[in-house]
Coordinates of C-alpha atoms in Angstrom, one line a residue:
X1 CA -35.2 -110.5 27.6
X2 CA -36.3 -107.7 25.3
X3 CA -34.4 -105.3 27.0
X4 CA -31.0 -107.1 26.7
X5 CA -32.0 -107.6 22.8
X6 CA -32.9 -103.8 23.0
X7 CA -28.8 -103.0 23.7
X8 CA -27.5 -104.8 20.9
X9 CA -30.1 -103.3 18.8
X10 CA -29.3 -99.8 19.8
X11 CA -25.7 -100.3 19.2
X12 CA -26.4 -101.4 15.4
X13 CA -28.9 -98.5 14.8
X14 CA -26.7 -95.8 15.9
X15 CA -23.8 -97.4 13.8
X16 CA -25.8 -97.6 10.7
X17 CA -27.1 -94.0 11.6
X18 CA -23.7 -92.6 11.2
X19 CA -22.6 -94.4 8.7
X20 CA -25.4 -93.2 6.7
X21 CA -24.8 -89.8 7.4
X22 CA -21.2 -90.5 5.6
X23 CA -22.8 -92.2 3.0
X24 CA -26.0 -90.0 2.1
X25 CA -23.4 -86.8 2.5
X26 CA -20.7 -88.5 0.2
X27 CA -23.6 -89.4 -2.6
X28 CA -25.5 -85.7 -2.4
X29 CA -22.2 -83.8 -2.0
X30 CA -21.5 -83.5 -5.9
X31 CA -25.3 -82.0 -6.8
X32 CA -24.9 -79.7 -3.3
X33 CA -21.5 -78.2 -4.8
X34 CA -23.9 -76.4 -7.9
X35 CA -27.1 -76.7 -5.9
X36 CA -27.8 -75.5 -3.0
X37 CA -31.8 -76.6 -3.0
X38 CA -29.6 -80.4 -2.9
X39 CA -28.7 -80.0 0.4
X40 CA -32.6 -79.8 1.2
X41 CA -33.4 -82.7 -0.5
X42 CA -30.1 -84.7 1.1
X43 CA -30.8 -83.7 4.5
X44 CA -35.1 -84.3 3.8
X45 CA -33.5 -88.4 2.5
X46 CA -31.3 -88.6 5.4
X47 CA -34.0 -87.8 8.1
X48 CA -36.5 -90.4 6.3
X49 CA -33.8 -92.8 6.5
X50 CA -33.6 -92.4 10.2
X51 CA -37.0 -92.5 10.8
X52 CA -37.8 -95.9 9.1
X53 CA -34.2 -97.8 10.7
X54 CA -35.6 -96.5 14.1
X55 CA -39.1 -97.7 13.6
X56 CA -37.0 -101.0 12.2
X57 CA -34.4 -101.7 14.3
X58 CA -35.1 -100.4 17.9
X59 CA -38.8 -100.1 17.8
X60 CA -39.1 -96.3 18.0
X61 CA -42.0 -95.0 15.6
X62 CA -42.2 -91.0 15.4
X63 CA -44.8 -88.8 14.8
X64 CA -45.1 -85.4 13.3
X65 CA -48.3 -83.4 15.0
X66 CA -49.8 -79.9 14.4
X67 CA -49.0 -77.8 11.0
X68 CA -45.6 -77.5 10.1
X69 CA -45.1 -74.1 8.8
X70 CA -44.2 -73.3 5.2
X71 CA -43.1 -69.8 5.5
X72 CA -40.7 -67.7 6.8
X73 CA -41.1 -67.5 10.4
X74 CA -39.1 -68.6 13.9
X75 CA -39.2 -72.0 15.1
X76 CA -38.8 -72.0 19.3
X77 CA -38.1 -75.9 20.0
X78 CA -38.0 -77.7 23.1
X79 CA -34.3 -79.9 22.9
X80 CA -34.0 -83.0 24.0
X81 CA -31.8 -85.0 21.7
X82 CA -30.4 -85.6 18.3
X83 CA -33.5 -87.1 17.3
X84 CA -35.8 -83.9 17.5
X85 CA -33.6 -82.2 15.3
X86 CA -33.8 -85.2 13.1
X87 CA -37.7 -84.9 13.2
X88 CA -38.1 -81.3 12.6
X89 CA -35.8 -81.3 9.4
X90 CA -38.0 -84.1 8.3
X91 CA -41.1 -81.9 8.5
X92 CA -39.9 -78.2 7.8
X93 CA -39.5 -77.6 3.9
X94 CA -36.7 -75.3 4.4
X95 CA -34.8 -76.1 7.4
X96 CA -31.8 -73.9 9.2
X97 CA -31.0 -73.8 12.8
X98 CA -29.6 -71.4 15.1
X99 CA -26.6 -73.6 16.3
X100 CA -23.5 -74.0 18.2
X101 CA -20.4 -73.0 16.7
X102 CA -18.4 -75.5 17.4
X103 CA -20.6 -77.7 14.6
X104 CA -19.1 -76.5 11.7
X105 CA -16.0 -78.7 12.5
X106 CA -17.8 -81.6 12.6
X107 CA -17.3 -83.9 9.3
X108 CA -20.1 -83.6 6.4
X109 CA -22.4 -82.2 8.9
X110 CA -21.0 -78.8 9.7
X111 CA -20.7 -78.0 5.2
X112 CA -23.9 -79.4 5.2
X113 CA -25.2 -76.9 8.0
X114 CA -23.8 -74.3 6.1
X115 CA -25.3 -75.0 2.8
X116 CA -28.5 -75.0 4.5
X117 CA -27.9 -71.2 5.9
X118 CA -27.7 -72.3 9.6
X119 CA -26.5 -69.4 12.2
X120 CA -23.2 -70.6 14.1
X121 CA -23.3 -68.5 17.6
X122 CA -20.1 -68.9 20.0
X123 CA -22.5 -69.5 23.3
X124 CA -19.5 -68.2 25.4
X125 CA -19.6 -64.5 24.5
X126 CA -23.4 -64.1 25.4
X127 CA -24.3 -60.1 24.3
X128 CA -21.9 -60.0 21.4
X129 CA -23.3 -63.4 20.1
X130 CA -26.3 -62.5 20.6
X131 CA -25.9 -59.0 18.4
X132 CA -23.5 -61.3 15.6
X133 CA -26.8 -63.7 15.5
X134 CA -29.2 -61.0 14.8
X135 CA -27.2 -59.6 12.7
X136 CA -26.0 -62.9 10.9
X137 CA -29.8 -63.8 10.7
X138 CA -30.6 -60.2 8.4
X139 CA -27.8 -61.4 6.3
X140 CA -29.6 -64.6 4.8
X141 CA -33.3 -63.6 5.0
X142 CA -32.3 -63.4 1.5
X143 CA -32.8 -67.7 1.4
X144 CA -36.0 -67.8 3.2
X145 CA -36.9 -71.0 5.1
X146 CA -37.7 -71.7 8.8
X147 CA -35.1 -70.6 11.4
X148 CA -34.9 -73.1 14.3
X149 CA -33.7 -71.9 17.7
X150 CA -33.5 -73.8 21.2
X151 CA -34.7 -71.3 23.4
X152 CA -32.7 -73.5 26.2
X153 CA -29.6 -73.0 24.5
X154 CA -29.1 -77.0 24.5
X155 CA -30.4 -80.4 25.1
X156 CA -32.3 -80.9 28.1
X157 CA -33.1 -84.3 29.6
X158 CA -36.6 -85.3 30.0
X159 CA -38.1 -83.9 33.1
X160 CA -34.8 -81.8 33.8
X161 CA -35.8 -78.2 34.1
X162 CA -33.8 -75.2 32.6
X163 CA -34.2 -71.7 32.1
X164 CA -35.3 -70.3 29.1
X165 CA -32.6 -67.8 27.6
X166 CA -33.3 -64.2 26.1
X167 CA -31.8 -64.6 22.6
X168 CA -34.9 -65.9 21.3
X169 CA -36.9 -63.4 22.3
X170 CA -34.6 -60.5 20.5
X171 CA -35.0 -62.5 17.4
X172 CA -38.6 -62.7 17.9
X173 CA -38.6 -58.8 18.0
X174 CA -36.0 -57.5 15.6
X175 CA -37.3 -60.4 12.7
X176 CA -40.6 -59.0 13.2
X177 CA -41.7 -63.0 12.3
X178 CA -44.6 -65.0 13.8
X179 CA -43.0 -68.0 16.2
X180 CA -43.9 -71.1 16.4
X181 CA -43.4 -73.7 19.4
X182 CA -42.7 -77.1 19.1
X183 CA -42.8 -79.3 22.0
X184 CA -41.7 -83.1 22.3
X185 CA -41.0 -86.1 24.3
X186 CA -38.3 -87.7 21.8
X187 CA -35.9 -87.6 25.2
X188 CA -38.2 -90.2 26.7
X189 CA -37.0 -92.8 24.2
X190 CA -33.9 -91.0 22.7
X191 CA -31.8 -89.7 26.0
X192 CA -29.3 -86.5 25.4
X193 CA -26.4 -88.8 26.1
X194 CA -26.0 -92.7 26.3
X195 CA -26.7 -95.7 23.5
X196 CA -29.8 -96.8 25.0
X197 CA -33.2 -96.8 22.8
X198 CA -36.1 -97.2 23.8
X199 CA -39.5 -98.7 21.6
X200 CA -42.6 -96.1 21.9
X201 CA -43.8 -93.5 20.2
X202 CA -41.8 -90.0 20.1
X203 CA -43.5 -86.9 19.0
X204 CA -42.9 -83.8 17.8
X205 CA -45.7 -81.2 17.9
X206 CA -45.6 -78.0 15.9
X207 CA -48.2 -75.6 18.5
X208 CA -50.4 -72.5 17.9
X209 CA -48.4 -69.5 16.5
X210 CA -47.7 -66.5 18.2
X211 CA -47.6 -63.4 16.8
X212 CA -45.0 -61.1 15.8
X213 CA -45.6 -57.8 17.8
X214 CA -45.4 -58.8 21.0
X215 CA -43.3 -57.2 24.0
X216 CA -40.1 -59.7 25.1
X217 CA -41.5 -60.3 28.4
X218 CA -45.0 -61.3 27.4
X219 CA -43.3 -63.6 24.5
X220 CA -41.1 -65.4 26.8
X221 CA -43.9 -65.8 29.0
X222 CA -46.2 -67.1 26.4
X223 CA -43.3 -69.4 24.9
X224 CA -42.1 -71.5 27.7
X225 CA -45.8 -71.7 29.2
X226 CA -46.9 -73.3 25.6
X227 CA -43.7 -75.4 25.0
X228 CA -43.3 -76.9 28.8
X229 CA -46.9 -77.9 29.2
X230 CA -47.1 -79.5 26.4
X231 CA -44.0 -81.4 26.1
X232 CA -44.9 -82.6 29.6
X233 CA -48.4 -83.7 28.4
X234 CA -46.4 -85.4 25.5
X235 CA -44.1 -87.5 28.3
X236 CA -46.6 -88.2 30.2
X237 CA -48.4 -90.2 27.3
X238 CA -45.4 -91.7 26.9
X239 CA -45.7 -93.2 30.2
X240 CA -42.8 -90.7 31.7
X241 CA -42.6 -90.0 35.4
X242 CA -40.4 -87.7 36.8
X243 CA -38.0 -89.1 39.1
X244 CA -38.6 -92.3 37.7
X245 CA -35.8 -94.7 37.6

């Protein structure tokens, strides 16, 4: 019976989660326009929003573990749906992501992304957008804050694997900044794709830092050792099981 309730349910969260996004960007757009620290503040009510209707409405209470990190440094993510992102703004004073370009068409989110300083990369050109990143990155260490980068490249389902991609680690190395992992297990409850949502705890966990100095190879290394072990411990108190149905 609960889960039948649980569909209905899901279907009015994620409607009044969008519609709140219209609503929150509409209200905050006017004080964004001739202040950019706004878009902050929106984006920090927006997120809090989201936490409390998910706790509310579907039964999904998140958790923020570890320090988040005031300073300027890189923020190396494990991705596994919309609501990671939505926990990480909610913990990061400064927020900007390295993202998809494709996003800054998208309605209120895409100006929004911009007035935060995020990094739009085209993901099909590969060396090129990796250079334009770096480069683009330089550019607005002027606005310090913490860049967020998926060292996946995307969203990956719970218990799916996927490589780990090199851009990360040349930011790592030309920024010269410390990096810190997060791990999750938001895609237990929250999948990549689908209306479903599931009650439980998600997590994100801000881990140890690493570093700046570092060669690429031991980074990566280092990176997806931290990040994968301990977004599987995460799942797995959960209650995940891979290749569970």
């Amino acid at each position: 019976m609960r889960r039948i309730l649980q569909w209905p349910l899901s279907v009015i969260f994620i409607v009044l989660m969008y519609l709140a996004m219209a609503v929150y960007g509409i209200l905050w757009t006017p004080i964004v326009l001739f202040r950019r620290e706004a878009a902050f503040d929106a984006v920090h009510a927006y997120c809090r929003y989201v936490r409390w209707s998910a706790a509310l409405i579907v039964g999904l209470r998140s958790e923020i573990r570890g320090e988040p990190p005031t300073d300027e440094v890189l923020i190396a993510s494990k991705h596994q749906s919309f609501f990671d992102i939505i926990l990480l703004v909610s913990a990061l004073p400064r927020p900007k992501f390295i993202m998809k370009k494709e996003l800054l068409w998208a309605p209120i989110l895409g100006w929004y992304a911009v007035r935060l300083g995020c990094i739009p990369v085209d993901r099909g050109k590969r060396g090129q957008a990796i250079v334009k990143m770096v480069a683009d990155v330089q550019a607005g260490r002027a606005e310090p804050g913490q860049l967020i980068i998926y060292p996946q490249g995307t969203r990956v389902a719970a218990g799916a694997k996927m490589p780990y991609k090199i851009g990360t680690a040349v930011l790592y190395r030309q920024l010269g900044q410390d990096c810190v992992p997060a791990a999750t297990n938001v895609g237990v409850f929250w999948p990549r794709h689908g209306i479903y949502r599931k009650p439980g705890l998600a997590v994100v966990e801000f881990l140890p830092r690493i570093k700046a100095g570092k060669s690429s190879e031991e980074f990566m290394a280092e990176l997806e050792e931290m990040v994968e072990t301990n977004s599987n411990r995460l799942m797995a108190e959960a209650g995940f099981r891979a290749g569970a149905s």
